[in-house]
Amino acid sequence: DGGITQSPKYLFRKEGQNVTLSCEQNLNHDAMYWYRQDPGQGLRLIYYSQIVNDFQKGDIAEGYSVSREKKESFPLTVTSAQKNPTAFYLCASKASGVSYEQYFGPGTRLTVT
Amino acid sequence: AQSVTQLDSQVPVFEEAPVELRCNYSSSVSVYLFWYVQYPNQGLQLLLKYLSGSTLVKGINGFEAEFNKSQTSFHLRKPSVHISDTAEYFCAVSDRKDSSYKLIFGSGTRLLVRP
């Protein structure tokens, strides 16, 4: 089955530690996105990548970093500089051309204490 | 900057009753419009989208939405809801001129269907 996988489902970290969230897709999509979801605030864009080895900051990129070394993979690192990292993180992808919708993974819930 | 407003944070409704979830967007530029549904602790699933053409769009699970350009609205409707429709619903827009196809989301509306 084609789709987007995010691992792990739940992640716990101590304050001050960096943590990397995995996002893999086998849809052959060019574009990939990372969103953060907080209660009552909808989804906010962290980073996006439209092609391998290239990515751009979204609206709330501070304290996060990404890489796009392979088309299938777009890992997100939450650094210790992120002041409030506890949230639900969603990865999405989109095909090139006439398809405009984004397809979402199941999400990773990160808790930092 | 583009913004999306979902005025109702929660909408309670009885099973088999009709429901409307409201969505308004701010910009007058041409946009693509989407409704997504999210079940607890899951990702988002596309319900329907408006790209062009007919302003009435039909989606999955019996949902439909109407694009109103003059009112910059894209309200979601279902004539008869089921318990299984209980979920959070997000409206999103994408600027047609933005080649990144970034989505701007509303804050979501929690639909609570009661028996």
PDB file of C-alpha atoms in Angstrom:
ATOM      1  CA  ASP A   1       0.000   0.000   0.000  1.00  0.00           C
ATOM      2  CA  GLY A   2       1.217   3.483  -0.828  1.00  0.00           C
ATOM      3  CA  GLY A   3       1.265   6.013   1.919  1.00  0.00           C
ATOM      4  CA  ILE A   4       3.150   8.063   4.463  1.00  0.00           C
ATOM      5  CA  THR A   5       4.623   6.575   7.596  1.00  0.00           C
ATOM      6  CA  GLN A   6       5.702   8.472  10.663  1.00  0.00           C
ATOM      7  CA  SER A   7       7.562   6.900  13.504  1.00  0.00           C
ATOM      8  CA  PRO A   8       7.312   6.584  16.357  1.00  0.00           C
ATOM      9  CA  LYS A   9       3.646   7.245  17.206  1.00  0.00           C
ATOM     10  CA  TYR A  10       4.547   8.566  20.662  1.00  0.00           C
ATOM     11  CA  LEU A  11       7.878  10.052  21.683  1.00  0.00           C
ATOM     12  CA  PHE A  12       9.059  11.227  25.068  1.00  0.00           C
ATOM     13  CA  ARG A  13      12.162  13.315  25.668  1.00  0.00           C
ATOM     14  CA  LYS A  14      13.792  15.292  28.402  1.00  0.00           C
ATOM     15  CA  GLU A  15      14.150  19.023  28.043  1.00  0.00           C
ATOM     16  CA  GLY A  16      17.426  20.023  26.403  1.00  0.00           C
ATOM     17  CA  GLN A  17      17.659  16.971  24.142  1.00  0.00           C
ATOM     18  CA  ASN A  18      17.394  17.069  20.377  1.00  0.00           C
ATOM     19  CA  VAL A  19      14.966  14.583  18.855  1.00  0.00           C
ATOM     20  CA  THR A  20      14.402  13.500  15.239  1.00  0.00           C
ATOM     21  CA  LEU A  21      10.984  12.575  13.885  1.00  0.00           C
ATOM     22  CA  SER A  22      10.842  10.261  10.909  1.00  0.00           C
ATOM     23  CA  CYS A  23       8.685  10.739   7.804  1.00  0.00           C
ATOM     24  CA  GLU A  24       8.801   8.326   4.869  1.00  0.00           C
ATOM     25  CA  GLN A  25       6.565   8.180   1.792  1.00  0.00           C
ATOM     26  CA  ASN A  26       6.321   5.662  -1.029  1.00  0.00           C
ATOM     27  CA  LEU A  27       3.922   7.733  -3.143  1.00  0.00           C
ATOM     28  CA  ASN A  28       6.693   9.081  -5.356  1.00  0.00           C
ATOM     29  CA  HIS A  29       5.670  12.612  -4.375  1.00  0.00           C
ATOM     30  CA  ASP A  30       8.100  15.446  -4.940  1.00  0.00           C
ATOM     31  CA  ALA A  31       6.893  17.823  -2.228  1.00  0.00           C
ATOM     32  CA  MET A  32       6.883  17.130   1.492  1.00  0.00           C
ATOM     33  CA  TYR A  33       5.746  19.245   4.435  1.00  0.00           C
ATOM     34  CA  TRP A  34       5.978  19.301   8.218  1.00  0.00           C
ATOM     35  CA  TYR A  35       3.183  20.773  10.339  1.00  0.00           C
ATOM     36  CA  ARG A  36       2.777  21.269  14.037  1.00  0.00           C
ATOM     37  CA  GLN A  37      -0.656  20.918  15.666  1.00  0.00           C
ATOM     38  CA  ASP A  38      -1.552  22.419  19.015  1.00  0.00           C
ATOM     39  CA  PRO A  39      -5.013  22.265  20.603  1.00  0.00           C
ATOM     40  CA  GLY A  40      -7.303  24.967  19.254  1.00  0.00           C
ATOM     41  CA  GLN A  41      -4.725  26.328  16.821  1.00  0.00           C
ATOM     42  CA  GLY A  42      -5.067  24.175  13.756  1.00  0.00           C
ATOM     43  CA  LEU A  43      -1.939  23.198  11.844  1.00  0.00           C
ATOM     44  CA  ARG A  44       1.037  25.469  11.311  1.00  0.00           C
ATOM     45  CA  LEU A  45       3.727  24.929   8.690  1.00  0.00           C
ATOM     46  CA  ILE A  46       7.264  24.310   9.981  1.00  0.00           C
ATOM     47  CA  TYR A  47       9.281  23.433   6.861  1.00  0.00           C
ATOM     48  CA  TYR A  48       8.611  22.223   3.360  1.00  0.00           C
ATOM     49  CA  SER A  49      10.610  20.744   0.519  1.00  0.00           C
ATOM     50  CA  GLN A  50       9.652  20.682  -3.127  1.00  0.00           C
ATOM     51  CA  ILE A  51      12.657  18.760  -4.373  1.00  0.00           C
ATOM     52  CA  VAL A  52      15.541  16.682  -3.055  1.00  0.00           C
ATOM     53  CA  ASN A  53      18.335  18.686  -1.401  1.00  0.00           C
ATOM     54  CA  ASP A  54      16.193  21.799  -1.154  1.00  0.00           C
ATOM     55  CA  PHE A  55      13.842  23.021   1.573  1.00  0.00           C
ATOM     56  CA  GLN A  56      12.289  26.255   2.820  1.00  0.00           C
ATOM     57  CA  LYS A  57      11.199  27.601   6.170  1.00  0.00           C
ATOM     58  CA  GLY A  58       7.541  27.775   6.963  1.00  0.00           C
ATOM     59  CA  ASP A  59       5.801  30.037   9.443  1.00  0.00           C
ATOM     60  CA  ILE A  60       7.283  28.557  12.633  1.00  0.00           C
ATOM     61  CA  ALA A  61      10.733  27.196  11.673  1.00  0.00           C
ATOM     62  CA  GLU A  62      12.641  28.495  14.705  1.00  0.00           C
ATOM     63  CA  GLY A  63      14.032  25.649  16.799  1.00  0.00           C
ATOM     64  CA  TYR A  64      13.572  23.054  14.048  1.00  0.00           C
ATOM     65  CA  SER A  65      15.773  21.661  11.280  1.00  0.00           C
ATOM     66  CA  VAL A  66      15.172  19.317   8.352  1.00  0.00           C
ATOM     67  CA  SER A  67      17.018  17.484   5.614  1.00  0.00           C
ATOM     68  CA  ARG A  68      15.914  16.070   2.270  1.00  0.00           C
ATOM     69  CA  GLU A  69      18.623  13.739   1.045  1.00  0.00           C
ATOM     70  CA  LYS A  70      16.190  11.279  -0.527  1.00  0.00           C
ATOM     71  CA  LYS A  71      12.885  11.805  -2.269  1.00  0.00           C
ATOM     72  CA  GLU A  72      11.161   9.370   0.085  1.00  0.00           C
ATOM     73  CA  SER A  73      12.389  10.815   3.360  1.00  0.00           C
ATOM     74  CA  PHE A  74      11.990  14.165   5.139  1.00  0.00           C
ATOM     75  CA  PRO A  75      13.109  13.903   8.785  1.00  0.00           C
ATOM     76  CA  LEU A  76      12.423  16.721  11.238  1.00  0.00           C
ATOM     77  CA  THR A  77      14.758  17.489  14.137  1.00  0.00           C
ATOM     78  CA  VAL A  78      13.321  19.315  17.112  1.00  0.00           C
ATOM     79  CA  THR A  79      16.264  21.044  18.736  1.00  0.00           C
ATOM     80  CA  SER A  80      16.748  22.195  22.294  1.00  0.00           C
ATOM     81  CA  ALA A  81      16.235  25.745  21.010  1.00  0.00           C
ATOM     82  CA  GLN A  82      12.537  25.072  20.453  1.00  0.00           C
ATOM     83  CA  LYS A  83      10.949  26.664  23.505  1.00  0.00           C
ATOM     84  CA  ASN A  84       7.725  24.676  23.559  1.00  0.00           C
ATOM     85  CA  PRO A  85       8.254  21.430  21.644  1.00  0.00           C
ATOM     86  CA  THR A  86       5.412  19.365  23.094  1.00  0.00           C
ATOM     87  CA  ALA A  87       2.898  18.982  20.249  1.00  0.00           C
ATOM     88  CA  PHE A  88       1.459  16.674  17.605  1.00  0.00           C
ATOM     89  CA  TYR A  89       3.612  16.670  14.467  1.00  0.00           C
ATOM     90  CA  LEU A  90       2.203  15.823  11.051  1.00  0.00           C
ATOM     91  CA  CYS A  91       4.065  15.108   7.855  1.00  0.00           C
ATOM     92  CA  ALA A  92       2.429  15.486   4.448  1.00  0.00           C
ATOM     93  CA  SER A  93       3.327  15.052   0.806  1.00  0.00           C
ATOM     94  CA  LYS A  94       2.004  16.224  -2.536  1.00  0.00           C
ATOM     95  CA  ALA A  95       2.436  15.027  -6.069  1.00  0.00           C
ATOM     96  CA  SER A  96       3.706  17.325  -8.785  1.00  0.00           C
ATOM     97  CA  GLY A  97       1.522  18.582 -11.570  1.00  0.00           C
ATOM     98  CA  VAL A  98      -2.243  18.884 -11.412  1.00  0.00           C
ATOM     99  CA  SER A  99      -2.762  17.260  -8.023  1.00  0.00           C
ATOM    100  CA  TYR A 100      -3.217  19.958  -5.419  1.00  0.00           C
ATOM    101  CA  GLU A 101      -4.104  18.109  -2.247  1.00  0.00           C
ATOM    102  CA  GLN A 102      -1.661  17.045   0.428  1.00  0.00           C
ATOM    103  CA  TYR A 103      -1.672  13.548   1.873  1.00  0.00           C
ATOM    104  CA  PHE A 104      -0.973  13.240   5.585  1.00  0.00           C
ATOM    105  CA  GLY A 105       0.803  10.703   7.723  1.00  0.00           C
ATOM    106  CA  PRO A 106      -0.610   9.436  11.045  1.00  0.00           C
ATOM    107  CA  GLY A 107       1.439  11.877  13.115  1.00  0.00           C
ATOM    108  CA  THR A 108       3.899  11.712  16.006  1.00  0.00           C
ATOM    109  CA  ARG A 109       2.965  12.999  19.437  1.00  0.00           C
ATOM    110  CA  LEU A 110       6.048  14.450  21.096  1.00  0.00           C
ATOM    111  CA  THR A 111       6.108  15.099  24.826  1.00  0.00           C
ATOM    112  CA  VAL A 112       9.052  16.942  26.341  1.00  0.00           C
ATOM    113  CA  THR A 113       9.360  17.168  30.119  1.00  0.00           C
TER     114      THR A 113
ATOM    115  CA  ALA B   1      -1.400  37.307   4.458  1.00  0.00           C
ATOM    116  CA  GLN B   2      -3.990  34.671   3.915  1.00  0.00           C
ATOM    117  CA  SER B   3      -5.983  33.500   6.909  1.00  0.00           C
ATOM    118  CA  VAL B   4      -8.810  31.049   7.472  1.00  0.00           C
ATOM    119  CA  THR B   5     -11.539  31.457  10.052  1.00  0.00           C
ATOM    120  CA  GLN B   6     -13.627  28.655  11.444  1.00  0.00           C
ATOM    121  CA  LEU B   7     -15.914  30.508  13.799  1.00  0.00           C
ATOM    122  CA  ASP B   8     -17.313  27.481  15.596  1.00  0.00           C
ATOM    123  CA  SER B   9     -14.824  25.612  17.761  1.00  0.00           C
ATOM    124  CA  GLN B  10     -17.407  22.935  18.568  1.00  0.00           C
ATOM    125  CA  VAL B  11     -20.716  21.979  16.994  1.00  0.00           C
ATOM    126  CA  PRO B  12     -22.966  19.542  18.877  1.00  0.00           C
ATOM    127  CA  VAL B  13     -25.708  17.895  16.839  1.00  0.00           C
ATOM    128  CA  PHE B  14     -28.066  14.969  17.194  1.00  0.00           C
ATOM    129  CA  GLU B  15     -27.704  11.907  15.018  1.00  0.00           C
ATOM    130  CA  GLU B  16     -29.564  12.130  11.680  1.00  0.00           C
ATOM    131  CA  ALA B  17     -29.803  15.927  11.931  1.00  0.00           C
ATOM    132  CA  PRO B  18     -28.254  18.188   9.283  1.00  0.00           C
ATOM    133  CA  VAL B  19     -25.075  20.096  10.007  1.00  0.00           C
ATOM    134  CA  GLU B  20     -23.146  23.028   8.570  1.00  0.00           C
ATOM    135  CA  LEU B  21     -19.555  23.838   9.494  1.00  0.00           C
ATOM    136  CA  ARG B  22     -18.543  27.332   8.545  1.00  0.00           C
ATOM    137  CA  CYS B  23     -15.316  28.467   6.900  1.00  0.00           C
ATOM    138  CA  ASN B  24     -14.297  31.914   5.711  1.00  0.00           C
ATOM    139  CA  TYR B  25     -10.985  32.958   4.210  1.00  0.00           C
ATOM    140  CA  SER B  26      -9.485  36.386   4.079  1.00  0.00           C
ATOM    141  CA  SER B  27      -7.752  37.013   0.803  1.00  0.00           C
ATOM    142  CA  SER B  28      -9.417  38.078  -2.411  1.00  0.00           C
ATOM    143  CA  VAL B  29      -6.818  36.275  -4.504  1.00  0.00           C
ATOM    144  CA  SER B  30      -7.750  33.090  -6.240  1.00  0.00           C
ATOM    145  CA  VAL B  31      -7.477  30.092  -3.993  1.00  0.00           C
ATOM    146  CA  TYR B  32      -7.847  26.360  -3.869  1.00  0.00           C
ATOM    147  CA  LEU B  33     -10.046  25.224  -0.986  1.00  0.00           C
ATOM    148  CA  PHE B  34     -10.050  22.031   1.035  1.00  0.00           C
ATOM    149  CA  TRP B  35     -11.844  20.340   3.901  1.00  0.00           C
ATOM    150  CA  TYR B  36     -10.005  17.700   5.924  1.00  0.00           C
ATOM    151  CA  VAL B  37     -11.249  15.439   8.724  1.00  0.00           C
ATOM    152  CA  GLN B  38      -9.180  14.235  11.663  1.00  0.00           C
ATOM    153  CA  TYR B  39     -10.161  11.398  13.991  1.00  0.00           C
ATOM    154  CA  PRO B  40      -8.524  11.335  17.455  1.00  0.00           C
ATOM    155  CA  ASN B  41      -4.754  10.849  17.382  1.00  0.00           C
ATOM    156  CA  GLN B  42      -4.714  10.328  13.628  1.00  0.00           C
ATOM    157  CA  GLY B  43      -3.584  12.232  10.568  1.00  0.00           C
ATOM    158  CA  LEU B  44      -5.817  14.269   8.294  1.00  0.00           C
ATOM    159  CA  GLN B  45      -7.969  12.778   5.562  1.00  0.00           C
ATOM    160  CA  LEU B  46      -9.205  14.811   2.619  1.00  0.00           C
ATOM    161  CA  LEU B  47     -13.000  15.164   2.524  1.00  0.00           C
ATOM    162  CA  LEU B  48     -13.316  17.347  -0.555  1.00  0.00           C
ATOM    163  CA  LYS B  49     -11.657  20.107  -2.543  1.00  0.00           C
ATOM    164  CA  TYR B  50     -12.571  23.018  -4.756  1.00  0.00           C
ATOM    165  CA  LEU B  51     -10.195  23.781  -7.595  1.00  0.00           C
ATOM    166  CA  SER B  52     -12.427  25.307 -10.257  1.00  0.00           C
ATOM    167  CA  GLY B  53     -15.745  24.831 -12.018  1.00  0.00           C
ATOM    168  CA  SER B  54     -18.990  24.074 -10.198  1.00  0.00           C
ATOM    169  CA  THR B  55     -19.213  25.868  -6.873  1.00  0.00           C
ATOM    170  CA  LEU B  56     -20.932  22.894  -5.240  1.00  0.00           C
ATOM    171  CA  VAL B  57     -18.434  20.213  -4.442  1.00  0.00           C
ATOM    172  CA  LYS B  58     -19.289  16.714  -3.266  1.00  0.00           C
ATOM    173  CA  GLY B  59     -16.908  14.695  -1.162  1.00  0.00           C
ATOM    174  CA  ILE B  60     -16.643  11.441   0.703  1.00  0.00           C
ATOM    175  CA  ASN B  61     -18.978  10.228   3.452  1.00  0.00           C
ATOM    176  CA  GLY B  62     -21.920  12.279   2.136  1.00  0.00           C
ATOM    177  CA  PHE B  63     -20.329  15.677   2.756  1.00  0.00           C
ATOM    178  CA  GLU B  64     -20.570  18.604   0.364  1.00  0.00           C
ATOM    179  CA  ALA B  65     -19.360  22.197   0.359  1.00  0.00           C
ATOM    180  CA  GLU B  66     -20.250  25.329  -1.541  1.00  0.00           C
ATOM    181  CA  PHE B  67     -17.713  27.893  -2.691  1.00  0.00           C
ATOM    182  CA  ASN B  68     -18.986  31.457  -2.471  1.00  0.00           C
ATOM    183  CA  LYS B  69     -16.479  33.878  -3.946  1.00  0.00           C
ATOM    184  CA  SER B  70     -18.309  37.061  -3.021  1.00  0.00           C
ATOM    185  CA  GLN B  71     -18.549  36.019   0.622  1.00  0.00           C
ATOM    186  CA  THR B  72     -15.137  34.293   0.612  1.00  0.00           C
ATOM    187  CA  SER B  73     -16.725  31.259   2.225  1.00  0.00           C
ATOM    188  CA  PHE B  74     -16.546  27.501   1.810  1.00  0.00           C
ATOM    189  CA  HIS B  75     -19.051  25.996   4.243  1.00  0.00           C
ATOM    190  CA  LEU B  76     -19.242  22.245   4.745  1.00  0.00           C
ATOM    191  CA  ARG B  77     -22.620  20.516   4.965  1.00  0.00           C
ATOM    192  CA  LYS B  78     -24.112  17.101   5.531  1.00  0.00           C
ATOM    193  CA  PRO B  79     -27.883  16.474   5.399  1.00  0.00           C
ATOM    194  CA  SER B  80     -27.882  13.681   7.991  1.00  0.00           C
ATOM    195  CA  VAL B  81     -24.985  12.963  10.343  1.00  0.00           C
ATOM    196  CA  HIS B  82     -23.957   9.697  11.969  1.00  0.00           C
ATOM    197  CA  ILE B  83     -22.237   8.991  15.246  1.00  0.00           C
ATOM    198  CA  SER B  84     -19.165   8.039  13.228  1.00  0.00           C
ATOM    199  CA  ASP B  85     -18.913  11.616  11.897  1.00  0.00           C
ATOM    200  CA  THR B  86     -17.712  12.741  15.316  1.00  0.00           C
ATOM    201  CA  ALA B  87     -14.279  14.190  14.572  1.00  0.00           C
ATOM    202  CA  GLU B  88     -12.418  17.449  14.044  1.00  0.00           C
ATOM    203  CA  TYR B  89     -12.832  19.195  10.715  1.00  0.00           C
ATOM    204  CA  PHE B  90     -10.316  21.587   9.205  1.00  0.00           C
ATOM    205  CA  CYS B  91     -10.777  24.055   6.391  1.00  0.00           C
ATOM    206  CA  ALA B  92      -7.657  24.957   4.421  1.00  0.00           C
ATOM    207  CA  VAL B  93      -6.737  27.256   1.558  1.00  0.00           C
ATOM    208  CA  SER B  94      -3.871  27.400  -0.889  1.00  0.00           C
ATOM    209  CA  ASP B  95      -2.985  30.455  -2.969  1.00  0.00           C
ATOM    210  CA  ARG B  96      -3.207  29.616  -6.675  1.00  0.00           C
ATOM    211  CA  LYS B  97      -0.161  31.768  -7.375  1.00  0.00           C
ATOM    212  CA  ASP B  98       2.025  30.122  -4.726  1.00  0.00           C
ATOM    213  CA  SER B  99       3.995  27.349  -6.389  1.00  0.00           C
ATOM    214  CA  SER B 100       4.785  25.773  -3.024  1.00  0.00           C
ATOM    215  CA  TYR B 101       1.084  24.854  -2.616  1.00  0.00           C
ATOM    216  CA  LYS B 102       1.345  25.605   1.088  1.00  0.00           C
ATOM    217  CA  LEU B 103      -1.857  25.094   3.028  1.00  0.00           C
ATOM    218  CA  ILE B 104      -3.191  27.646   5.484  1.00  0.00           C
ATOM    219  CA  PHE B 105      -5.458  25.969   8.000  1.00  0.00           C
ATOM    220  CA  GLY B 106      -8.300  27.178  10.134  1.00  0.00           C
ATOM    221  CA  SER B 107      -8.304  26.360  13.836  1.00  0.00           C
ATOM    222  CA  GLY B 108     -10.709  23.484  13.364  1.00  0.00           C
ATOM    223  CA  THR B 109     -14.295  22.655  14.334  1.00  0.00           C
ATOM    224  CA  ARG B 110     -15.045  19.697  16.557  1.00  0.00           C
ATOM    225  CA  LEU B 111     -18.245  17.982  15.427  1.00  0.00           C
ATOM    226  CA  LEU B 112     -19.891  16.076  18.253  1.00  0.00           C
ATOM    227  CA  VAL B 113     -22.749  13.829  17.150  1.00  0.00           C
ATOM    228  CA  ARG B 114     -25.037  12.703  19.940  1.00  0.00           C
ATOM    229  CA  PRO B 115     -27.444   9.716  19.812  1.00  0.00           C
TER     230      PRO B 115
END
